[in-house]
CSV table of C-alpha atoms and ligand atoms in Angstrom, one decimal:
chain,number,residue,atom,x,y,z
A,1,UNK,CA,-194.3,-16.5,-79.8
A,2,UNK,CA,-192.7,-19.3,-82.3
A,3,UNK,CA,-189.6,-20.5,-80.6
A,4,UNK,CA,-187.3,-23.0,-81.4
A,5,UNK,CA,-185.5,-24.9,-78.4
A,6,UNK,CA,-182.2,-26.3,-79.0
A,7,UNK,CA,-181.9,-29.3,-76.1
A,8,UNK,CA,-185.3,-29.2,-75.6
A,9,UNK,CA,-184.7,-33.0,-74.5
A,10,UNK,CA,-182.1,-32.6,-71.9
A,11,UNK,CA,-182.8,-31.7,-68.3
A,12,UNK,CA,-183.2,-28.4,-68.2
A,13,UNK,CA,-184.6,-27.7,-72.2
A,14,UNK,CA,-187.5,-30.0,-71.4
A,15,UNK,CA,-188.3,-27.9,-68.4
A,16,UNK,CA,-188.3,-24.6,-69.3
A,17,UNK,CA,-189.8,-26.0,-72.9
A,18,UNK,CA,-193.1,-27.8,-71.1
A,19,UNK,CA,-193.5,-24.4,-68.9
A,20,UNK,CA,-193.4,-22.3,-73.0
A,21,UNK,CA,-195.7,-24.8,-74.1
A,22,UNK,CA,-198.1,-24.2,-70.7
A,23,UNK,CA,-197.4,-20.6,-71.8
A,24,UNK,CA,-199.1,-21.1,-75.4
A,25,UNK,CA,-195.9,-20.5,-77.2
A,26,UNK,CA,-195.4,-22.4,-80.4
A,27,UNK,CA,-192.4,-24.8,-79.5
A,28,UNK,CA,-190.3,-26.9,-81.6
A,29,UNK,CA,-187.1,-28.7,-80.3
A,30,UNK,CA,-184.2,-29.1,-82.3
A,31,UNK,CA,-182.0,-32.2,-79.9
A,32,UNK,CA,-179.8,-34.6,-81.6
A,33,UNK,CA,-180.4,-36.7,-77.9
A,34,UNK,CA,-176.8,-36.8,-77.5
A,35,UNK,CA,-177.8,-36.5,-73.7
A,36,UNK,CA,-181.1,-36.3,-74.0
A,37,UNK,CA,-184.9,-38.4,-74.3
A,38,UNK,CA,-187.2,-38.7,-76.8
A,39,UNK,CA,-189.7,-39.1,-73.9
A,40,UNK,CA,-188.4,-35.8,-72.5
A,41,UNK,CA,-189.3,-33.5,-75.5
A,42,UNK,CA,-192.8,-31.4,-73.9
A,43,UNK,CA,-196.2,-32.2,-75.1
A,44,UNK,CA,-197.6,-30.0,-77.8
A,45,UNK,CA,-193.9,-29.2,-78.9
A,46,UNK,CA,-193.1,-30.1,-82.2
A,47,UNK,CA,-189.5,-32.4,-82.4
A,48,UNK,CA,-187.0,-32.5,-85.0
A,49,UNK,CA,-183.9,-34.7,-84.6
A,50,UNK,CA,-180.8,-33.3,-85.3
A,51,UNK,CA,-177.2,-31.7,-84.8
A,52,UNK,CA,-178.0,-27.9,-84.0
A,53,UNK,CA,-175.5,-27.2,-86.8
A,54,UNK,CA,-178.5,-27.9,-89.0
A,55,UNK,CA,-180.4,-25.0,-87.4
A,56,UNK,CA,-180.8,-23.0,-90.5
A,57,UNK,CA,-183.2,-26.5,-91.7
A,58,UNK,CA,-185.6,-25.4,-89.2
A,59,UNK,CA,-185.3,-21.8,-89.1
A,60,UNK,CA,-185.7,-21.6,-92.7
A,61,UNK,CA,-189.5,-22.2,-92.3
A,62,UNK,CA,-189.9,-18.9,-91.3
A,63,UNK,CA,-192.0,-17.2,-88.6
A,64,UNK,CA,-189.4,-17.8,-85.4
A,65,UNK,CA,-189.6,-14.8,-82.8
A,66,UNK,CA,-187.1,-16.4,-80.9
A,67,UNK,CA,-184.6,-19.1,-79.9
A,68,UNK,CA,-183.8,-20.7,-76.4
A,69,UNK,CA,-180.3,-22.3,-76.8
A,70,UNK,CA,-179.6,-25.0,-74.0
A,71,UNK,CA,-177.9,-27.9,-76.3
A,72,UNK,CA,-174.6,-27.7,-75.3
A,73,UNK,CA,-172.1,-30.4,-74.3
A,74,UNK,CA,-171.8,-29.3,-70.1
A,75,UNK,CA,-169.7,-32.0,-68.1
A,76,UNK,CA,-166.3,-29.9,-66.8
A,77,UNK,CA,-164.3,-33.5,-66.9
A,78,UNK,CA,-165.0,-35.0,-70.1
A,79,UNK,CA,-164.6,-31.2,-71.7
A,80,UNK,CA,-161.1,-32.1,-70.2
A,81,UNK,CA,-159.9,-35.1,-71.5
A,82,UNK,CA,-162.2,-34.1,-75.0
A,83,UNK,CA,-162.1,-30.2,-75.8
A,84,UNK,CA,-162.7,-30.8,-79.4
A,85,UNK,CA,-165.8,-32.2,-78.5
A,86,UNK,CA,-166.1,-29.1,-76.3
A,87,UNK,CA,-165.3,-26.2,-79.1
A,88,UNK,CA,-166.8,-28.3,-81.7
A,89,UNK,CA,-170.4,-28.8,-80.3
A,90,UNK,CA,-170.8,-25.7,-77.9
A,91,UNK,CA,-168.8,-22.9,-80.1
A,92,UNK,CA,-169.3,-23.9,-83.5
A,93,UNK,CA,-172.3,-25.4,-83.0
A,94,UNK,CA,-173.4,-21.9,-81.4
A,95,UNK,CA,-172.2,-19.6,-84.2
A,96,UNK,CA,-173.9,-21.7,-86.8
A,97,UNK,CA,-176.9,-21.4,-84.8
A,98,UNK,CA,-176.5,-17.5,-84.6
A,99,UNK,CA,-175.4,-17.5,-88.6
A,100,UNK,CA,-178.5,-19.4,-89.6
A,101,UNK,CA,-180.8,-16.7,-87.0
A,102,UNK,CA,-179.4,-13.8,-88.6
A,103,UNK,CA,-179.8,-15.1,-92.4
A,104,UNK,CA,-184.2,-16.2,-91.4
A,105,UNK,CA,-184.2,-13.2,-89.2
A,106,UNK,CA,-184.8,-14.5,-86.1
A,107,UNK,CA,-184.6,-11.5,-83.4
A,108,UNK,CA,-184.3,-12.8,-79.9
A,109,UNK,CA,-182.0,-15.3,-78.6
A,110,UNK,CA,-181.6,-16.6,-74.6
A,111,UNK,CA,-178.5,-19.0,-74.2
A,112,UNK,CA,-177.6,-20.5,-71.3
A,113,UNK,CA,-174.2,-19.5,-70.0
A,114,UNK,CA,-172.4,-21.0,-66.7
A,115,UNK,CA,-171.1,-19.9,-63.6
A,116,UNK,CA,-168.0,-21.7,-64.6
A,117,UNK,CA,-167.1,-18.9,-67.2
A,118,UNK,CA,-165.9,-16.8,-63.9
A,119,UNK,CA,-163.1,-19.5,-63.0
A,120,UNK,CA,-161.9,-19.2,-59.2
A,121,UNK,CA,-163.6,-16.2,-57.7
A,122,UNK,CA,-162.1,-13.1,-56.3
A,123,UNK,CA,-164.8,-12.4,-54.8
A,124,UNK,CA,-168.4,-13.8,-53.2
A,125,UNK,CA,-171.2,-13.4,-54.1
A,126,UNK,CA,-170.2,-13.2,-58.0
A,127,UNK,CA,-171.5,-10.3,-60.3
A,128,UNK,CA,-171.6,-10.1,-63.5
A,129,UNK,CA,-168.6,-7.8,-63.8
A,130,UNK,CA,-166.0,-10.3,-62.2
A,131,UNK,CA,-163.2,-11.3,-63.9
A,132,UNK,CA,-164.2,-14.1,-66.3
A,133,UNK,CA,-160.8,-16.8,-66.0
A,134,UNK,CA,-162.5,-20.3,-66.6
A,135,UNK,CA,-160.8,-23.4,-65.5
A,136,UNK,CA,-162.1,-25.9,-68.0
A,137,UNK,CA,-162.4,-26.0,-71.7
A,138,UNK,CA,-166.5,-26.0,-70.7
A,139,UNK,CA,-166.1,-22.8,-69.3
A,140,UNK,CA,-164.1,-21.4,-71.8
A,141,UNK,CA,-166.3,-22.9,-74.5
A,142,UNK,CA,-169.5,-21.1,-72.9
A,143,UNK,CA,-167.6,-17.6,-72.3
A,144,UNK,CA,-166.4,-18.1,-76.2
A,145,UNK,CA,-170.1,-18.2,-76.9
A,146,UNK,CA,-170.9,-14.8,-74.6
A,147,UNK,CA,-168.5,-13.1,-76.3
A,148,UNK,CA,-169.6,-14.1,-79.8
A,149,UNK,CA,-173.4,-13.1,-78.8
A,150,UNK,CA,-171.9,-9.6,-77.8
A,151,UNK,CA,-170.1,-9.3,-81.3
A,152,UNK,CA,-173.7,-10.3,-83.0
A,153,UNK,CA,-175.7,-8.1,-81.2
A,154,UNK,CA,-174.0,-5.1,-82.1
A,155,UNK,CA,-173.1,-5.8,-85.5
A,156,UNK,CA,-176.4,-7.5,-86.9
A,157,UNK,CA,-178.9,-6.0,-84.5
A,158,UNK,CA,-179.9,-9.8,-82.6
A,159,UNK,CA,-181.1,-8.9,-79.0
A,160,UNK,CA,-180.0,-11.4,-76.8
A,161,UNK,CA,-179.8,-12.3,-73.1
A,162,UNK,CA,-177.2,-14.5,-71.4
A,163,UNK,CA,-178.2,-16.1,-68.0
A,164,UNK,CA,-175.5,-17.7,-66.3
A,165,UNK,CA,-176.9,-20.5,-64.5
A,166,UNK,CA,-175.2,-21.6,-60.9
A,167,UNK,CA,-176.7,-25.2,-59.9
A,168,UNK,CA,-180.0,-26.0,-61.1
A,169,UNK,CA,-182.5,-28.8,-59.2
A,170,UNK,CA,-185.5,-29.5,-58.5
A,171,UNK,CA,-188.0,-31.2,-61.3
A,172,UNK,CA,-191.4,-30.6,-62.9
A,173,UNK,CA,-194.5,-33.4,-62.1
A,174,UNK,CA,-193.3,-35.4,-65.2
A,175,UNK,CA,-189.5,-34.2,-66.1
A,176,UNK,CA,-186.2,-33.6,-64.2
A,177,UNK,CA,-182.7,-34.4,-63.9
A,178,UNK,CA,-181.4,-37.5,-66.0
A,179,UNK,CA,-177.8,-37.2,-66.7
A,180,UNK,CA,-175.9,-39.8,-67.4
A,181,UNK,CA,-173.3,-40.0,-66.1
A,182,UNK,CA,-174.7,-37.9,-63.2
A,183,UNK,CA,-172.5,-35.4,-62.3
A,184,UNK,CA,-174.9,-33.0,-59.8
A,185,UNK,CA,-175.1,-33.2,-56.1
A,186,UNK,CA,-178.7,-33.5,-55.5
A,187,UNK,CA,-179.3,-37.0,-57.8
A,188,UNK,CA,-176.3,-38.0,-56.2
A,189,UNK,CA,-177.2,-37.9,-52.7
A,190,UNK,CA,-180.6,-38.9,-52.9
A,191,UNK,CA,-179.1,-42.2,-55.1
A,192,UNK,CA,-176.9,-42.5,-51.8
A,193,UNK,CA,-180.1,-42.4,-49.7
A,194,UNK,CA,-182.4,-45.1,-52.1
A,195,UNK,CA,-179.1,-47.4,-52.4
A,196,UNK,CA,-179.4,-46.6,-56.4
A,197,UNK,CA,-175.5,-45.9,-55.6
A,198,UNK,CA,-172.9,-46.6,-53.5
A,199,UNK,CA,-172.3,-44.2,-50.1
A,200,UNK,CA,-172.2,-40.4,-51.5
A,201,UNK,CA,-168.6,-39.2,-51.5
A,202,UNK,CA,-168.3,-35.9,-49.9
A,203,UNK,CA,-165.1,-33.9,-51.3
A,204,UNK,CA,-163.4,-32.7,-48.7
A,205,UNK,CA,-164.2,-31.4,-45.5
A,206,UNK,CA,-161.4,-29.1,-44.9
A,207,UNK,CA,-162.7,-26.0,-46.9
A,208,UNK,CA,-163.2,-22.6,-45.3
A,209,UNK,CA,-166.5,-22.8,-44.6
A,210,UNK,CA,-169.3,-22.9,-42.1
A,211,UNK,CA,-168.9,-26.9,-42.0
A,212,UNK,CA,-165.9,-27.7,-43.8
A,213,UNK,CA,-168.1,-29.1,-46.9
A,214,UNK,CA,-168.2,-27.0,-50.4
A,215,UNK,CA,-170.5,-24.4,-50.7
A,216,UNK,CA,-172.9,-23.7,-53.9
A,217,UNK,CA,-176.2,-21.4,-55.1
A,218,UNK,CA,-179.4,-23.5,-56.1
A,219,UNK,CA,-182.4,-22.2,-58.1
A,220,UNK,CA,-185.3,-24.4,-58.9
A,221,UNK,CA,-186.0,-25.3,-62.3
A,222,UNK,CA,-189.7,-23.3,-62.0
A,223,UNK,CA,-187.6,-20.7,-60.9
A,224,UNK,CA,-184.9,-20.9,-63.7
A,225,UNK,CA,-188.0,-21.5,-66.2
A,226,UNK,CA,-189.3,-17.5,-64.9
A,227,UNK,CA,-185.8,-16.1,-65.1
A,228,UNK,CA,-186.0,-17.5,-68.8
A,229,UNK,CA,-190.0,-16.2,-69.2
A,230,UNK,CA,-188.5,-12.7,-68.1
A,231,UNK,CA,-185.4,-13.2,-70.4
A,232,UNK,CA,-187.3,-13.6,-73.3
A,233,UNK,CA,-189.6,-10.5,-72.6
A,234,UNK,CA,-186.4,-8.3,-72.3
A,235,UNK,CA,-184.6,-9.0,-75.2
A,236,UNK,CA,-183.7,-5.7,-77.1
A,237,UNK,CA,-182.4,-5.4,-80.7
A,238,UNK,CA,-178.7,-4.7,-81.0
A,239,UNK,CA,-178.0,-5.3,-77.3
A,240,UNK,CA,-176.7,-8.4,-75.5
A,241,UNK,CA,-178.1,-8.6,-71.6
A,242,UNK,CA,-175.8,-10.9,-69.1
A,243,UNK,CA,-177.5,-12.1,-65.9
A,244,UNK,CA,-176.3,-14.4,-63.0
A,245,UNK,CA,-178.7,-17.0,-61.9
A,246,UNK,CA,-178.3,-18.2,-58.8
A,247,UNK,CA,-180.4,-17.2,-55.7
A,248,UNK,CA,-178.1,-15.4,-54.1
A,249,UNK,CA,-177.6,-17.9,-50.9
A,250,UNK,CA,-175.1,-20.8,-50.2
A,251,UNK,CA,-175.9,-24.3,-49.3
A,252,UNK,CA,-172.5,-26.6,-48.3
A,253,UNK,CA,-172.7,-30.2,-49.3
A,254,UNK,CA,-173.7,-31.4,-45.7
A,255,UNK,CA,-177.1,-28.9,-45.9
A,256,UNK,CA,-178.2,-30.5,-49.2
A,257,UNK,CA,-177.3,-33.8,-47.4
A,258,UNK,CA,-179.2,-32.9,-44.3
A,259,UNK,CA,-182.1,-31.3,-46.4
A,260,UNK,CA,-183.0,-35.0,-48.4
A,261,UNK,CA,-183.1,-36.6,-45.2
A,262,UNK,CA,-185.3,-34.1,-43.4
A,263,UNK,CA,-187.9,-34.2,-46.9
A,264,UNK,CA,-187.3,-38.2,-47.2
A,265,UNK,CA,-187.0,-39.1,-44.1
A,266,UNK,CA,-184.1,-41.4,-45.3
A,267,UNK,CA,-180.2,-41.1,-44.1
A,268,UNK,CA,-177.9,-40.8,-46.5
A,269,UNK,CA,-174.8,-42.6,-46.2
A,270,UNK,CA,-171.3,-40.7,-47.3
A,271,UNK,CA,-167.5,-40.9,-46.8
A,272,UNK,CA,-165.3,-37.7,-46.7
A,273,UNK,CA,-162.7,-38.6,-49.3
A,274,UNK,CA,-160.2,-36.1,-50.6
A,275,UNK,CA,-160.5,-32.4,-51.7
A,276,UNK,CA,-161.5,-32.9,-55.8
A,277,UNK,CA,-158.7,-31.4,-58.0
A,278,UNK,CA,-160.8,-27.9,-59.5
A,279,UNK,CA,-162.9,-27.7,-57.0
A,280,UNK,CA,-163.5,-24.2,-55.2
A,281,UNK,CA,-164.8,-23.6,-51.7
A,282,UNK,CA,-167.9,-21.2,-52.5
A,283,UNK,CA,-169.8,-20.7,-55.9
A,284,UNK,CA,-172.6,-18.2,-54.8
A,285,UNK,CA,-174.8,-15.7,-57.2
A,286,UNK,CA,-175.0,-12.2,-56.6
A,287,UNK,CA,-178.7,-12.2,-58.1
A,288,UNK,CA,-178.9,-8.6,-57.5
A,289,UNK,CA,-178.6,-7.7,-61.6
A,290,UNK,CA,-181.5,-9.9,-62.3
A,291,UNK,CA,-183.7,-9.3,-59.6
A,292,UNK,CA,-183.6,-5.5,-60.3
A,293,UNK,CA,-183.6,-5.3,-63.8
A,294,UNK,CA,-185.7,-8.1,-64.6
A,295,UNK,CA,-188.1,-8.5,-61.9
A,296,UNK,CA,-186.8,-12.0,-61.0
A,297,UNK,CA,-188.3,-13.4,-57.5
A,298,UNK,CA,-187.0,-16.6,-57.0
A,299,UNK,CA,-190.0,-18.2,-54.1
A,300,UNK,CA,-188.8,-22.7,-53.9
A,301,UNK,CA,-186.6,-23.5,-51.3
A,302,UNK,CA,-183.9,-25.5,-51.0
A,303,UNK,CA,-186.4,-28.2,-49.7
A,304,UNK,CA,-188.6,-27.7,-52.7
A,305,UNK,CA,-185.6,-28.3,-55.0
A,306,UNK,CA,-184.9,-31.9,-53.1
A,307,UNK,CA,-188.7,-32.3,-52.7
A,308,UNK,CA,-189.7,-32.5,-56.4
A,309,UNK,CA,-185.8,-33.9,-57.4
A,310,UNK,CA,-186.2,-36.7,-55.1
A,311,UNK,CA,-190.5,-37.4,-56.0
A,312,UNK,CA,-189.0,-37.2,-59.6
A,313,UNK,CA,-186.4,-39.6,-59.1
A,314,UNK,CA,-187.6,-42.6,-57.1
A,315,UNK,CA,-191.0,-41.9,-57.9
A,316,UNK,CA,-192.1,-42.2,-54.1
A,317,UNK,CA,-193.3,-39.6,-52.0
A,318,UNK,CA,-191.5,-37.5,-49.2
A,319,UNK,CA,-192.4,-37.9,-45.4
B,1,NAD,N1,-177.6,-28.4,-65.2
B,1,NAD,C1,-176.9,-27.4,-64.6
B,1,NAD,O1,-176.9,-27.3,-63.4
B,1,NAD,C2,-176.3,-26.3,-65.6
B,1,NAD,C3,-175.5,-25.3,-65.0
B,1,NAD,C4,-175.0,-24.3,-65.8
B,1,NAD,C5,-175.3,-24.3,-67.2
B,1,NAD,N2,-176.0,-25.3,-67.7
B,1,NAD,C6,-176.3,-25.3,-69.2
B,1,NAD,O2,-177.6,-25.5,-69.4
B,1,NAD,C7,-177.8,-26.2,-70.6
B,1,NAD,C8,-178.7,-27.4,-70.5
B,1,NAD,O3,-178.1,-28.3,-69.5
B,1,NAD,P1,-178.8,-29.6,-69.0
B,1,NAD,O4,-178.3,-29.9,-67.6
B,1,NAD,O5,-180.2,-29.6,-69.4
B,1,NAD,O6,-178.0,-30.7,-70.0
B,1,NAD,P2,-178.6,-31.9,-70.8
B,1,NAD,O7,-177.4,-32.7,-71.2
B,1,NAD,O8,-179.6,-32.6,-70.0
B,1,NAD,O9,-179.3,-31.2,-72.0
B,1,NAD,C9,-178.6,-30.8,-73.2
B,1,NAD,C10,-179.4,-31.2,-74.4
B,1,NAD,O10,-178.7,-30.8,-75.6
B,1,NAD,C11,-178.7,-31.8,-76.5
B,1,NAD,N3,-177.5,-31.6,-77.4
B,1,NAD,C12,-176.2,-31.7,-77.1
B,1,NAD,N4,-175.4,-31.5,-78.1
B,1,NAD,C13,-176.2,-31.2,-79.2
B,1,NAD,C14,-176.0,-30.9,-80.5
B,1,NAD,N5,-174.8,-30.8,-81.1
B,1,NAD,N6,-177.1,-30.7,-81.3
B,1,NAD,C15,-178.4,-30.8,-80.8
B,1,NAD,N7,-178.6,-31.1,-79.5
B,1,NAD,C16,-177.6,-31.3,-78.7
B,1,NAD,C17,-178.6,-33.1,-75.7
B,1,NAD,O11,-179.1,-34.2,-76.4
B,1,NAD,C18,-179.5,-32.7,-74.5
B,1,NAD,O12,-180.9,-33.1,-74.8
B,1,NAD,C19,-176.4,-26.5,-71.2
B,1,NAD,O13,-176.1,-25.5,-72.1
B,1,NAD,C20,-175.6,-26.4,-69.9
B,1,NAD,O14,-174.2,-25.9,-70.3
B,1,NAD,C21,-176.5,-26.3,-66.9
């Protein structure tokens, strides 16, 4: 398929883009590396610079089967303390994206959505028919954007899939996780462990859970690129698909801690410092919707996602 791939030079874009590209789609990245590299874009992809506002530039080639949308402005504090950024990029930015697919007849879209349009859940695991209450103007941005796919689905006949990412790690041979400023756990504690960064704060160890540490769902980005693969292949006209994915288990801070230095072989050193104003004890994926609908089988572990993150980011080996 031709596809175009909007953040095809962030973290996650580049990913999925190089797997396309292994794939023998026809890529071409649309970034305006806001957040992301140059060097990231995949090889064989074709990159044009530029504000995904000017979407219709690239579209209007004709010939695009598809679109995978990953730009997006994604940090939960600065969507705070900027939620015109926030609306601007991620919901305006979307629907002139979805306005410029529907005038070059573009049929398929994929968007990544966020756990964080649930908000505090009632229950865990999520599914995808929990209440959506998001508590940041990132999560409401992002649910804006589902419910604007729904409202072009059925109206103009796009087919379109929503997969609503939990945490994502892990890293290809040659791209992974570059934020900056880094905001994930697993860069952060394996920073901790190489001295990149100071001791890794831990948020509270008072939460009702198995260790007292925040719990959260993992996938690997090989295993987020599939879930995307799958995505793609299930698109249907007039209909908009919404999918959790997370892999369905919990990991607390001290596990992800415990799990670099059992693959390094380095201790990492942390404080306990207060409970983190927003944060919630649990985050986990039902992944039950995907799995059966889809065919997703998620197979890297948690130590495979801190294997490849932390070959990726200190470019040394594990133990
Ligand atoms: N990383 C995670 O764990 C996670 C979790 C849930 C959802 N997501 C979503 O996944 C997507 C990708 O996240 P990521 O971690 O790769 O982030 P990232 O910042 O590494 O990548 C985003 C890319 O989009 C580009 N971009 C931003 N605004 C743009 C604009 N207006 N026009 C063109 N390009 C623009 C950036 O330059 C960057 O290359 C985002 O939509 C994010 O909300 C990520």
């Amino acid at each position: 398929m031709k596809l175009l791939v909007t953040g095809g030079a962030g973290y996650i874009g580049s990913c999925v883009g190089t797997v396309l590209v292994a794939q023998h789609h026809e890529v071409v990245v649309l970034d305006d590396l806001s957040t992301g590299f140059a060097d990231a874009v995949p090889d064989g992809a074709e990159f044009v610079q530029g504000d995904i506002t000017t979407a219709a530039d690239v579209l209007g080639r004709g010939g695009f089967d598809g679109v995978l949308h990953f730009a997006a402005k994604s940090q939960v504090g600065e969507s705070v303390a900027k939620p015109d950024l926030y609306w601007r990029t991620n919901v305006t930015g979307s629907m002139a994206l979805l306005d410029a697919m529907r005038v070059h007849d573009v049929p398929r879209l994929v968007f990544s959505s966020t756990a964080a349009t649930y908000g505090e859940p009632e229950a865990v695991p999520i599914t995808e028919d929990a209440r959506t209450k998001p508590t940041s103007p990132y999560g409401a941005s992002k649910l804006a954007v589902d419910m604007m796919i729904t409202d072009y689905a059925a109206a103009f006949g796009l087919g379109a899939v929503s997969l609503r990412y939990f945490n994502v790690g892990g890293a290809l041979a040659d791209r992974g996780e570059r934020h900056d400023p880094e905001s994930h756990l697993v860069p952060l504690v394996i920073d901790a462990a190489t001295g990149a960064r100071g001791r890794l704060q831990v948020f509270g160890d008072d939460w009702p859970t198995e260790d007292g540490t925040c719990v959260r769902d993992y996938v690997h980005i090989n295993d987020l690129a599939a879930a995307h693969v799958l995505a793609l292949a299930a698109t249907t006209a007039g209909k908009h698909q919404i999918f959790n994915l997370g892999s369905g288990d919990g990991y607390s801070v001290l596990q992800m801690l415990s799990a670099v230095e059992r693959v390094s072989g380095v201790p990492v050193p942390y404080d306990v410092t207060g409970r983190r104003a927003g944060d919630t004890a649990r985050l986990v994926a039902s992944s039950s919707k995907i799995r059966n609908e889809l065919g997703w089988d998620p197979t890297f572990t948690i130590d495979d996602i801190v294997r490849d993150a932390w070959v990726f980011r200190t470019g040394k080996p594990t133990v």
